[in-house]
Amino acid sequence: MATKIIYFTVNGRPEQAEFPVNCPAQDVKDLFRSAAEAGPHDILKLYNPKGNIINISPNLEPNKPNTCYKLEVVASGCNSEPLGVELAGALGFDLSSMEKRLKDLEKKILIEAGTTPAVVYKMKKQVDSFREKLESVEHLSWLGLFKDLSEGAHKPSPFYHKRTLHKTKEECEHVLEKFLQMSSLEVSEEVRQYLKTPTFDNWQWEDAEIMVLLQVMYTDLDFVATYNIEPEVLQQFLFEVYRRYNNIPFHNFKHCFCVTQMMYGLIWLTDLRSKMDSIDLLIMLTSAVCHDLDHTGYNNAYQINARTELALRYNDISPLENHHCAVAFDILEKDHRDVLMMILIKVSDISNEARPMEVAEPWLDCLLQEFYNQSDAEKLEGLPVTPFMDRDKITKPSSQTGFIRFVLLPLFIELANLFPCLEQHIINPVRKALDYYTEMEKALEREKQNRTPCENGFKSKDITVGQTSVPEASSPDTQCD
Ligand code: MN
């Protein structure tokens, strides 16, 4: 398998890292982390010879010893060295010592007077809110580059099967509290602009933050002002949406966000506000938010074959879509404008491969996990096995090359005929993804040929190696929706 060698220095010491070209992003990050002898909460920054910061990922440009990169350990959380010291310097005081003084003072007053005086209570609240602002600013300033994913809170969890399908009351209450706290903070202009681009990285944001970002979309498209939407009503709506997306690998709340964010990006990129009524845009954004509500991770074919409650309720006719609608949709009229609205929602829905590879690839792993779960269940229950979900029939690259060639590109090219600026934003990245998976497919094929028969069941960590891809299995007309 092809490998990459990256030369870099850390603390003035020359090092070189070698990794397979298609190894997971997390492995590359871990490799650099151990080279820097950094702890799990430290933040790493990599500079190219020009002094620009570059992303630590499998897509790193290979270099030579004379053009080596520079690796730096930047921070370990807000309270610890060296960022704590840096912040203290920048602010002229040390926040944690101030907090401690306040705490001591409060304790003393409690002992002497029995109650916390209003003035101390007020000061305490100010310190708390200042800390919150500081932490969220620090966190926002790393966006797209350094938010430390090794903490694992936001990555796809391999333990979905250990969680209940529906979110628990505790889970919801915790997220709601966090969301309401955060929604009073101003989101920076930098983030607002980033949110309008298709390069937005969802993996850096936890659910409560995602709800704040959705709120920003409604505000920045002027829906809140135009339709006089009360902030509490919008917040309650977003929370209900969050609550009704289930704990499944792919069709979850983060997927709802990604689809909505792509829709939002398309609205800005195509300047749709000058071409369509605001109410139609409101319907589209809200449709995107609602489009997979209460998905259980099993598609229509499964619902019908397994005679689930949903299939019975909707007489086997698009049970899922009917269900999402029943939970949320208003039925649209059928003319050109409505077709465009539906196409844009569809494009947003299946647009992962238009995103940067480090954002798109983990989503593919999630999708395959959900697909394999369904086909495994179908096999166990003796139901017809959906070909493009069958782990014995598709591989990671084959699932993508067919889907990109036969579904994504034709659809995106039509759309770019209407909005030429999309060529650069969605078609080029999709072509890049096609090249990437074509290469991966070839590498797998070579690997398979070089293997002796007894090794043929081998499964690598990242790529599920199956049999040669079956054409009809690799090009589902709807990979996910
Ligand atoms: Mn979807």
Tab-separated table of C-alpha atoms and ligand atoms in Angstrom:
chain	number	residue	atom	x	y	z
A	1	MET	CA	0.000	0.000	0.000
A	2	ALA	CA	1.311	3.476	-0.884
A	3	THR	CA	2.701	5.439	2.049
A	4	LYS	CA	3.597	9.069	2.606
A	5	ILE	CA	6.672	10.393	4.392
A	6	ILE	CA	6.394	13.769	6.106
A	7	TYR	CA	9.488	15.544	7.429
A	8	PHE	CA	9.068	17.961	10.309
A	9	THR	CA	10.743	19.385	13.396
A	10	VAL	CA	9.375	19.392	16.895
A	11	ASN	CA	11.161	21.382	19.626
A	12	GLY	CA	14.010	21.827	17.123
A	13	ARG	CA	14.386	18.057	16.746
A	14	PRO	CA	14.066	16.599	13.222
A	15	GLU	CA	11.492	13.814	12.900
A	16	GLN	CA	9.831	11.955	10.075
A	17	ALA	CA	6.403	10.352	9.986
A	18	GLU	CA	5.331	7.608	7.633
A	19	PHE	CA	1.707	6.539	7.145
A	20	PRO	CA	-0.442	4.853	4.478
A	21	VAL	CA	-2.113	7.371	2.145
A	22	ASN	CA	-5.574	6.235	3.084
A	23	CYS	CA	-5.161	5.739	6.797
A	24	PRO	CA	-7.777	7.386	9.073
A	25	ALA	CA	-7.282	11.064	9.948
A	26	GLN	CA	-7.246	10.211	13.639
A	27	ASP	CA	-4.257	7.882	13.209
A	28	VAL	CA	-2.263	10.662	11.543
A	29	LYS	CA	-3.173	13.068	14.342
A	30	ASP	CA	-2.142	10.478	16.942
A	31	LEU	CA	1.155	9.921	15.158
A	32	PHE	CA	2.040	13.618	15.345
A	33	ARG	CA	0.754	13.786	18.898
A	34	SER	CA	3.137	11.069	20.020
A	35	ALA	CA	6.029	12.652	18.076
A	36	ALA	CA	5.389	15.850	20.051
A	37	GLU	CA	5.016	13.831	23.250
A	38	ALA	CA	1.796	15.767	23.717
A	39	GLY	CA	-1.007	14.826	26.088
A	40	PRO	CA	-4.524	13.970	24.925
A	41	HIS	CA	-5.797	17.495	25.649
A	42	ASP	CA	-2.928	19.389	24.047
A	43	ILE	CA	-3.539	21.209	20.793
A	44	LEU	CA	-1.074	20.669	17.952
A	45	LYS	CA	-0.229	23.210	15.268
A	46	LEU	CA	1.675	22.332	12.110
A	47	TYR	CA	3.361	25.056	10.038
A	48	ASN	CA	4.642	24.829	6.459
A	49	PRO	CA	7.967	26.508	5.504
A	50	LYS	CA	6.049	29.691	4.629
A	51	GLY	CA	4.855	29.852	8.213
A	52	ASN	CA	1.241	29.050	7.360
A	53	ILE	CA	-0.750	26.689	9.539
A	54	ILE	CA	-1.753	23.464	7.823
A	55	ASN	CA	-4.179	20.754	8.780
A	56	ILE	CA	-2.819	17.517	10.230
A	57	SER	CA	-4.547	14.936	8.057
A	58	PRO	CA	-3.822	12.093	5.623
A	59	ASN	CA	-3.989	14.713	2.850
A	60	LEU	CA	-0.761	16.412	4.013
A	61	GLU	CA	1.498	17.312	1.082
A	62	PRO	CA	4.606	15.058	1.175
A	63	ASN	CA	7.813	17.093	1.537
A	64	LYS	CA	11.616	16.757	1.668
A	65	PRO	CA	13.988	17.206	4.641
A	66	ASN	CA	14.929	20.654	3.327
A	67	THR	CA	11.281	21.761	3.182
A	68	CYS	CA	10.261	20.239	6.458
A	69	TYR	CA	7.231	21.386	8.473
A	70	LYS	CA	7.325	22.646	12.032
A	71	LEU	CA	5.170	21.054	14.736
A	72	GLU	CA	4.237	22.954	17.890
A	73	VAL	CA	2.300	22.011	21.013
A	74	VAL	CA	0.161	25.052	21.626
A	75	ALA	CA	-2.116	24.620	24.563
A	76	SER	CA	-3.560	22.282	27.095
A	77	GLY	CA	-7.004	23.649	27.948
A	78	CYS	CA	-7.939	27.023	29.323
A	79	ASN	CA	-6.688	26.633	32.881
A	80	SER	CA	-3.375	24.973	32.363
A	81	GLU	CA	0.047	25.940	31.103
A	82	PRO	CA	0.963	27.471	28.795
A	83	LEU	CA	-2.327	28.911	27.510
A	84	GLY	CA	-3.456	29.867	31.016
A	85	VAL	CA	-0.295	31.915	31.406
A	86	GLU	CA	-0.715	33.374	27.918
A	87	LEU	CA	-4.290	34.388	28.665
A	88	ALA	CA	-3.376	35.769	32.049
A	89	GLY	CA	-0.716	37.867	30.313
A	90	ALA	CA	-3.110	39.078	27.653
A	91	LEU	CA	-5.851	39.942	30.131
A	92	GLY	CA	-3.653	41.376	32.824
A	93	PHE	CA	-4.927	38.942	35.464
A	94	ASP	CA	-5.295	35.253	36.153
A	95	LEU	CA	-8.871	34.053	35.943
A	96	SER	CA	-8.443	30.929	38.059
A	97	SER	CA	-6.837	32.812	40.961
A	98	MET	CA	-9.662	35.340	40.788
A	99	GLU	CA	-12.194	32.533	40.938
A	100	LYS	CA	-10.417	31.031	43.920
A	101	ARG	CA	-10.382	34.368	45.767
A	102	LEU	CA	-14.061	34.802	45.124
A	103	LYS	CA	-14.780	31.290	46.372
A	104	ASP	CA	-12.792	31.907	49.593
A	105	LEU	CA	-14.570	35.200	50.094
A	106	GLU	CA	-17.955	33.574	49.607
A	107	LYS	CA	-17.091	30.818	52.070
A	108	LYS	CA	-16.004	33.376	54.668
A	109	ILE	CA	-19.157	35.443	54.263
A	110	LEU	CA	-21.316	32.315	54.454
A	111	ILE	CA	-19.701	31.348	57.741
A	112	GLU	CA	-20.046	34.866	59.181
A	113	ALA	CA	-23.424	35.971	57.799
A	114	GLY	CA	-25.186	32.737	56.870
A	115	THR	CA	-26.260	33.895	53.369
A	116	THR	CA	-24.477	34.960	50.206
A	117	PRO	CA	-24.899	38.734	49.831
A	118	ALA	CA	-26.392	39.840	46.500
A	119	VAL	CA	-23.207	41.649	45.522
A	120	VAL	CA	-21.092	38.487	45.840
A	121	TYR	CA	-23.701	36.471	43.994
A	122	LYS	CA	-23.675	39.034	41.180
A	123	MET	CA	-19.879	39.022	40.981
A	124	LYS	CA	-19.878	35.245	40.872
A	125	LYS	CA	-22.307	35.265	37.969
A	126	GLN	CA	-20.131	37.785	36.141
A	127	VAL	CA	-17.040	35.623	36.557
A	128	ASP	CA	-18.978	32.562	35.380
A	129	SER	CA	-20.285	34.294	32.295
A	130	PHE	CA	-16.856	35.766	31.563
A	131	ARG	CA	-15.286	32.331	31.811
A	132	GLU	CA	-17.921	30.957	29.503
A	133	LYS	CA	-17.279	33.698	26.940
A	134	LEU	CA	-13.539	33.198	27.170
A	135	GLU	CA	-13.814	29.484	26.674
A	136	SER	CA	-16.170	29.805	23.779
A	137	VAL	CA	-13.976	32.430	22.105
A	138	GLU	CA	-10.936	30.234	22.531
A	139	HIS	CA	-12.829	27.358	21.091
A	140	LEU	CA	-14.240	29.350	18.182
A	141	SER	CA	-10.826	30.685	17.281
A	142	TRP	CA	-9.600	27.180	16.527
A	143	LEU	CA	-12.369	26.437	14.129
A	144	GLY	CA	-11.634	24.341	11.121
A	145	LEU	CA	-8.097	23.691	12.236
A	146	PHE	CA	-7.268	22.728	15.743
A	147	LYS	CA	-10.223	21.833	17.885
A	148	ASP	CA	-8.853	18.763	19.532
A	149	LEU	CA	-10.837	15.863	18.197
A	150	SER	CA	-8.868	13.366	20.261
A	151	GLU	CA	-11.152	14.132	23.202
A	152	GLY	CA	-13.628	12.065	21.267
A	153	ALA	CA	-16.808	13.831	22.327
A	154	HIS	CA	-17.844	14.748	18.805
A	155	LYS	CA	-16.494	11.931	16.679
A	156	PRO	CA	-18.813	9.198	15.475
A	157	SER	CA	-19.219	6.834	18.373
A	158	PRO	CA	-18.614	3.135	17.771
A	159	PHE	CA	-20.883	2.381	20.727
A	160	TYR	CA	-24.256	3.317	19.272
A	161	HIS	CA	-25.498	-0.177	19.950
A	162	LYS	CA	-24.941	0.461	23.655
A	163	ARG	CA	-27.213	3.508	23.628
A	164	THR	CA	-30.967	3.530	23.494
A	165	LEU	CA	-32.551	4.321	20.122
A	166	HIS	CA	-34.433	7.307	21.507
A	167	LYS	CA	-32.577	9.947	23.457
A	168	THR	CA	-33.025	9.700	27.203
A	169	LYS	CA	-34.665	12.439	29.249
A	170	GLU	CA	-31.355	13.147	31.022
A	171	GLU	CA	-29.477	13.437	27.735
A	172	CYS	CA	-32.058	15.914	26.422
A	173	GLU	CA	-32.197	18.014	29.584
A	174	HIS	CA	-28.423	18.305	29.694
A	175	VAL	CA	-28.182	19.410	26.070
A	176	LEU	CA	-31.100	21.833	26.412
A	177	GLU	CA	-29.511	23.506	29.409
A	178	LYS	CA	-26.219	23.893	27.564
A	179	PHE	CA	-27.973	25.173	24.448
A	180	LEU	CA	-29.941	27.818	26.342
A	181	GLN	CA	-26.805	28.963	28.143
A	182	MET	CA	-24.881	29.245	24.905
A	183	SER	CA	-27.629	30.837	22.855
A	184	SER	CA	-27.296	34.060	24.832
A	185	LEU	CA	-23.679	34.429	23.681
A	186	GLU	CA	-22.873	36.307	20.503
A	187	VAL	CA	-21.536	34.035	17.740
A	188	SER	CA	-18.524	35.656	16.063
A	189	GLU	CA	-18.638	37.054	12.548
A	190	GLU	CA	-15.884	34.595	11.589
A	191	VAL	CA	-18.071	31.614	12.470
A	192	ARG	CA	-21.127	33.165	10.781
A	193	GLN	CA	-19.180	33.460	7.522
A	194	TYR	CA	-17.669	29.968	7.829
A	195	LEU	CA	-21.178	28.581	8.339
A	196	LYS	CA	-22.100	29.847	4.846
A	197	THR	CA	-19.455	27.696	3.120
A	198	PRO	CA	-19.540	24.060	2.016
A	199	THR	CA	-16.166	23.470	3.699
A	200	PHE	CA	-17.806	23.678	7.141
A	201	ASP	CA	-16.636	20.865	9.428
A	202	ASN	CA	-19.496	19.460	11.500
A	203	TRP	CA	-17.252	17.135	13.531
A	204	GLN	CA	-15.958	20.056	15.563
A	205	TRP	CA	-19.305	20.910	17.151
A	206	GLU	CA	-21.301	19.176	19.820
A	207	ASP	CA	-25.107	18.987	19.715
A	208	ALA	CA	-25.828	22.066	21.855
A	209	GLU	CA	-23.461	24.121	19.689
A	210	ILE	CA	-25.114	22.778	16.552
A	211	MET	CA	-28.451	24.043	17.850
A	212	VAL	CA	-26.892	27.497	18.284
A	213	LEU	CA	-25.590	27.334	14.701
A	214	LEU	CA	-29.077	26.437	13.425
A	215	GLN	CA	-30.418	29.420	15.330
A	216	VAL	CA	-27.797	31.610	13.601
A	217	MET	CA	-29.054	30.373	10.207
A	218	TYR	CA	-32.632	31.447	10.978
A	219	THR	CA	-31.363	34.802	12.234
A	220	ASP	CA	-28.919	35.539	9.402
A	221	LEU	CA	-31.475	34.693	6.712
A	222	ASP	CA	-33.658	37.335	8.431
A	223	PHE	CA	-36.384	34.803	9.206
A	224	VAL	CA	-36.448	35.764	12.873
A	225	ALA	CA	-37.007	39.438	12.029
A	226	THR	CA	-39.277	38.944	8.984
A	227	TYR	CA	-41.638	36.479	10.626
A	228	ASN	CA	-41.356	37.893	14.100
A	229	ILE	CA	-40.235	34.567	15.512
A	230	GLU	CA	-39.854	34.707	19.282
A	231	PRO	CA	-36.381	33.450	20.303
A	232	GLU	CA	-37.985	31.076	22.823
A	233	VAL	CA	-40.232	29.593	20.143
A	234	LEU	CA	-37.303	29.004	17.780
A	235	GLN	CA	-35.244	27.483	20.592
A	236	GLN	CA	-38.081	25.183	21.601
A	237	PHE	CA	-38.568	24.130	17.971
A	238	LEU	CA	-34.860	23.340	17.529
A	239	PHE	CA	-34.822	21.407	20.764
A	240	GLU	CA	-37.835	19.314	19.700
A	241	VAL	CA	-36.060	18.566	16.425
A	242	TYR	CA	-32.914	17.538	18.298
A	243	ARG	CA	-34.948	15.337	20.624
A	244	ARG	CA	-36.692	13.519	17.793
A	245	TYR	CA	-33.569	12.492	15.920
A	246	ASN	CA	-32.437	9.090	17.176
A	247	ASN	CA	-29.153	7.614	18.372
A	248	ILE	CA	-28.190	5.857	15.144
A	249	PRO	CA	-24.910	5.977	13.211
A	250	PHE	CA	-25.896	8.049	10.184
A	251	HIS	CA	-29.450	9.425	10.080
A	252	ASN	CA	-29.011	11.370	13.305
A	253	PHE	CA	-29.130	15.003	14.435
A	254	LYS	CA	-25.661	15.715	13.034
A	255	HIS	CA	-26.857	14.490	9.626
A	256	CYS	CA	-29.859	16.812	9.901
A	257	PHE	CA	-27.421	19.644	10.610
A	258	CYS	CA	-25.140	18.766	7.696
A	259	VAL	CA	-28.039	18.711	5.262
A	260	THR	CA	-29.383	22.002	6.587
A	261	GLN	CA	-25.927	23.582	6.542
A	262	MET	CA	-25.394	22.549	2.904
A	263	MET	CA	-28.822	23.969	2.065
A	264	TYR	CA	-27.854	27.166	3.893
A	265	GLY	CA	-24.517	27.321	2.038
A	266	LEU	CA	-26.301	26.829	-1.297
A	267	ILE	CA	-28.730	29.641	-0.515
A	268	TRP	CA	-25.810	32.036	-0.015
A	269	LEU	CA	-23.604	30.707	-2.828
A	270	THR	CA	-26.373	30.959	-5.427
A	271	ASP	CA	-27.719	34.211	-4.008
A	272	LEU	CA	-31.092	32.544	-3.815
A	273	ARG	CA	-32.438	35.377	-1.679
A	274	SER	CA	-32.618	37.579	-4.778
A	275	LYS	CA	-34.415	34.864	-6.754
A	276	MET	CA	-36.964	33.334	-4.404
A	277	ASP	CA	-39.417	34.530	-1.829
A	278	SER	CA	-38.247	34.528	1.730
A	279	ILE	CA	-41.132	32.243	2.728
A	280	ASP	CA	-39.948	29.581	0.263
A	281	LEU	CA	-36.454	29.762	1.700
A	282	LEU	CA	-37.921	29.397	5.172
A	283	ILE	CA	-39.802	26.291	4.015
A	284	MET	CA	-36.654	24.836	2.443
A	285	LEU	CA	-34.474	25.392	5.479
A	286	THR	CA	-37.136	24.013	7.789
A	287	SER	CA	-37.700	21.036	5.471
A	288	ALA	CA	-33.991	20.275	5.586
A	289	VAL	CA	-34.069	20.466	9.382
A	290	CYS	CA	-37.012	18.060	9.513
A	291	HIS	CA	-36.317	15.752	6.579
A	292	ASP	CA	-35.215	12.618	8.497
A	293	LEU	CA	-37.052	13.114	11.796
A	294	ASP	CA	-37.366	9.961	13.893
A	295	HIS	CA	-35.431	7.801	11.388
A	296	THR	CA	-34.741	4.428	12.994
A	297	GLY	CA	-31.797	3.445	10.782
A	298	TYR	CA	-33.726	0.995	8.602
A	299	ASN	CA	-34.868	1.993	5.116
A	300	ASN	CA	-38.244	1.658	3.392
A	301	ALA	CA	-37.526	-1.782	1.927
A	302	TYR	CA	-36.803	-3.100	5.399
A	303	GLN	CA	-39.900	-1.434	6.868
A	304	ILE	CA	-42.071	-3.113	4.235
A	305	ASN	CA	-40.392	-6.534	4.338
A	306	ALA	CA	-40.312	-6.657	8.127
A	307	ARG	CA	-43.933	-5.377	8.283
A	308	THR	CA	-43.068	-2.705	10.768
A	309	GLU	CA	-45.643	-0.474	12.378
A	310	LEU	CA	-44.723	2.349	9.992
A	311	ALA	CA	-45.224	0.210	6.893
A	312	LEU	CA	-48.603	-0.902	8.173
A	313	ARG	CA	-49.615	2.660	9.004
A	314	TYR	CA	-48.727	3.967	5.539
A	315	ASN	CA	-49.760	0.899	3.581
A	316	ASP	CA	-46.173	0.264	2.380
A	317	ILE	CA	-46.100	3.593	0.531
A	318	SER	CA	-42.863	5.454	1.378
A	319	PRO	CA	-43.376	4.771	5.058
A	320	LEU	CA	-40.316	6.743	6.122
A	321	GLU	CA	-41.019	9.856	4.089
A	322	ASN	CA	-44.621	9.802	5.195
A	323	HIS	CA	-43.437	9.516	8.727
A	324	HIS	CA	-40.931	12.395	8.437
A	325	CYS	CA	-43.747	14.416	6.862
A	326	ALA	CA	-46.216	13.461	9.520
A	327	VAL	CA	-43.787	14.700	12.081
A	328	ALA	CA	-42.902	17.877	10.180
A	329	PHE	CA	-43.564	18.581	6.465
A	330	ASP	CA	-46.047	20.825	4.734
A	331	ILE	CA	-46.945	19.458	1.297
A	332	LEU	CA	-45.425	21.522	-1.524
A	333	GLU	CA	-47.192	22.444	-4.802
A	334	LYS	CA	-45.702	21.111	-8.107
A	335	ASP	CA	-44.249	23.707	-10.348
A	336	HIS	CA	-40.706	24.644	-11.339
A	337	ARG	CA	-39.994	26.527	-8.168
A	338	ASP	CA	-41.053	23.592	-6.046
A	339	VAL	CA	-38.993	21.159	-8.107
A	340	LEU	CA	-35.954	23.368	-7.606
A	341	MET	CA	-36.694	23.503	-3.888
A	342	MET	CA	-36.894	19.726	-3.706
A	343	ILE	CA	-33.759	19.244	-5.806
A	344	LEU	CA	-31.824	21.587	-3.542
A	345	ILE	CA	-32.953	19.683	-0.478
A	346	LYS	CA	-31.988	16.391	-2.147
A	347	VAL	CA	-28.600	17.774	-3.199
A	348	SER	CA	-27.946	19.003	0.324
A	349	ASP	CA	-28.978	15.635	1.675
A	350	ILE	CA	-26.529	13.575	-0.370
A	351	SER	CA	-23.750	16.123	-0.583
A	352	ASN	CA	-21.222	14.722	1.888
A	353	GLU	CA	-18.744	13.979	-0.869
A	354	ALA	CA	-18.753	17.678	-1.826
A	355	ARG	CA	-17.146	18.411	1.529
A	356	PRO	CA	-13.442	18.236	2.355
A	357	MET	CA	-12.227	14.650	2.621
A	358	GLU	CA	-11.589	14.840	6.364
A	359	VAL	CA	-15.232	15.836	6.903
A	360	ALA	CA	-16.743	13.464	4.338
A	361	GLU	CA	-14.854	10.267	5.037
A	362	PRO	CA	-16.010	9.719	8.654
A	363	TRP	CA	-19.600	10.158	7.383
A	364	LEU	CA	-19.023	7.381	4.872
A	365	ASP	CA	-17.853	5.092	7.677
A	366	CYS	CA	-21.011	5.965	9.634
A	367	LEU	CA	-23.212	5.281	6.612
A	368	LEU	CA	-21.625	1.913	5.911
A	369	GLN	CA	-22.015	0.994	9.565
A	370	GLU	CA	-25.741	1.762	9.367
A	371	PHE	CA	-26.065	-0.106	6.042
A	372	TYR	CA	-24.248	-3.166	7.366
A	373	ASN	CA	-26.452	-3.159	10.473
A	374	GLN	CA	-29.538	-3.325	8.251
A	375	SER	CA	-28.216	-6.023	5.898
A	376	ASP	CA	-27.078	-8.089	8.893
A	377	ALA	CA	-30.582	-7.801	10.361
A	378	GLU	CA	-32.107	-8.739	6.993
A	379	LYS	CA	-29.939	-11.850	6.813
A	380	LEU	CA	-30.724	-12.846	10.387
A	381	GLU	CA	-34.452	-12.399	9.843
A	382	GLY	CA	-34.486	-14.136	6.439
A	383	LEU	CA	-35.605	-10.981	4.600
A	384	PRO	CA	-34.426	-9.953	1.105
A	385	VAL	CA	-30.967	-8.407	1.514
A	386	THR	CA	-30.598	-4.882	0.104
A	387	PRO	CA	-27.665	-5.286	-2.350
A	388	PHE	CA	-25.928	-1.926	-1.797
A	389	MET	CA	-25.939	-2.519	1.964
A	390	ASP	CA	-24.485	-6.009	1.867
A	391	ARG	CA	-21.031	-6.201	3.453
A	392	ASP	CA	-20.230	-9.172	1.240
A	393	LYS	CA	-21.006	-7.260	-1.933
A	394	ILE	CA	-19.667	-3.753	-1.508
A	395	THR	CA	-16.426	-2.225	-0.356
A	396	LYS	CA	-15.918	1.268	0.969
A	397	PRO	CA	-14.446	2.606	-2.300
A	398	SER	CA	-16.810	0.699	-4.605
A	399	SER	CA	-19.821	2.064	-2.752
A	400	GLN	CA	-18.603	5.584	-3.480
A	401	THR	CA	-17.278	5.381	-7.041
A	402	GLY	CA	-20.588	4.076	-8.414
A	403	PHE	CA	-22.636	6.505	-6.359
A	404	ILE	CA	-20.535	9.510	-7.394
A	405	ARG	CA	-20.433	8.530	-11.096
A	406	PHE	CA	-24.059	7.618	-11.574
A	407	VAL	CA	-25.902	9.761	-9.054
A	408	LEU	CA	-23.943	12.683	-7.628
A	409	LEU	CA	-22.103	13.998	-10.690
A	410	PRO	CA	-25.072	13.903	-13.117
A	411	LEU	CA	-27.285	15.656	-10.554
A	412	PHE	CA	-24.673	18.241	-9.555
A	413	ILE	CA	-23.758	18.964	-13.193
A	414	GLU	CA	-27.411	19.731	-13.995
A	415	LEU	CA	-27.591	22.029	-11.020
A	416	ALA	CA	-24.338	23.770	-12.000
A	417	ASN	CA	-25.850	24.467	-15.441
A	418	LEU	CA	-28.376	26.579	-13.579
A	419	PHE	CA	-25.904	28.036	-11.066
A	420	PRO	CA	-22.425	28.040	-12.687
A	421	CYS	CA	-20.636	29.121	-9.484
A	422	LEU	CA	-21.398	25.676	-8.036
A	423	GLU	CA	-18.853	24.108	-10.400
A	424	GLN	CA	-16.062	25.251	-8.104
A	425	HIS	CA	-17.883	24.629	-4.841
A	426	ILE	CA	-19.514	21.245	-5.282
A	427	ILE	CA	-18.411	19.627	-8.543
A	428	ASN	CA	-14.644	19.962	-8.144
A	429	PRO	CA	-14.597	18.446	-4.635
A	430	VAL	CA	-16.817	15.567	-5.823
A	431	ARG	CA	-14.441	14.851	-8.734
A	432	LYS	CA	-11.561	14.848	-6.246
A	433	ALA	CA	-13.448	12.366	-4.059
A	434	LEU	CA	-14.073	10.184	-7.108
A	435	ASP	CA	-10.321	10.116	-7.873
A	436	TYR	CA	-9.582	9.304	-4.245
A	437	TYR	CA	-11.974	6.340	-4.074
A	438	THR	CA	-10.978	5.123	-7.533
A	439	GLU	CA	-7.370	4.958	-6.302
A	440	MET	CA	-8.482	3.208	-3.118
A	441	GLU	CA	-10.469	0.721	-5.189
A	442	LYS	CA	-7.435	-0.034	-7.383
A	443	ALA	CA	-5.232	-0.444	-4.306
A	444	LEU	CA	-7.729	-2.901	-2.836
A	445	GLU	CA	-7.841	-4.826	-6.090
A	446	ARG	CA	-4.028	-5.061	-6.171
A	447	GLU	CA	-3.978	-6.123	-2.518
A	448	LYS	CA	-6.534	-8.816	-3.250
A	449	GLN	CA	-4.555	-10.171	-6.191
A	450	ASN	CA	-1.330	-10.321	-4.165
A	451	ARG	CA	-2.962	-12.272	-1.387
A	452	THR	CA	-2.762	-16.042	-1.040
A	453	PRO	CA	-6.145	-17.839	-0.951
A	454	CYS	CA	-6.013	-18.536	2.793
A	455	GLU	CA	-5.732	-14.827	3.559
A	456	ASN	CA	-8.764	-13.870	1.538
A	457	GLY	CA	-11.076	-13.246	4.458
A	458	PHE	CA	-8.780	-10.554	5.826
A	459	LYS	CA	-10.376	-7.331	6.871
A	460	SER	CA	-8.232	-4.250	7.317
A	461	LYS	CA	-9.047	-1.766	10.047
A	462	ASP	CA	-10.277	0.962	7.766
A	463	ILE	CA	-11.530	-0.752	4.659
A	464	THR	CA	-13.931	-3.622	4.653
A	465	VAL	CA	-12.588	-5.946	2.016
A	466	GLY	CA	-15.329	-7.893	0.342
A	467	GLN	CA	-15.703	-9.554	-3.023
A	468	THR	CA	-15.396	-7.652	-6.264
A	469	SER	CA	-18.061	-5.005	-6.333
A	470	VAL	CA	-21.316	-5.909	-8.010
A	471	PRO	CA	-22.348	-3.138	-10.419
A	472	GLU	CA	-25.967	-2.917	-9.321
A	473	ALA	CA	-24.830	-2.961	-5.718
A	474	SER	CA	-22.492	-0.023	-6.129
A	475	SER	CA	-24.892	2.462	-7.642
A	476	PRO	CA	-28.009	2.784	-5.540
A	477	ASP	CA	-30.131	5.635	-6.870
A	478	THR	CA	-30.452	6.924	-3.359
A	479	GLN	CA	-27.429	6.245	-1.235
A	480	CYS	CA	-28.981	7.826	1.804
A	481	ASP	CA	-31.731	10.284	2.466
B	1	MN	MN	-31.128	12.483	4.959
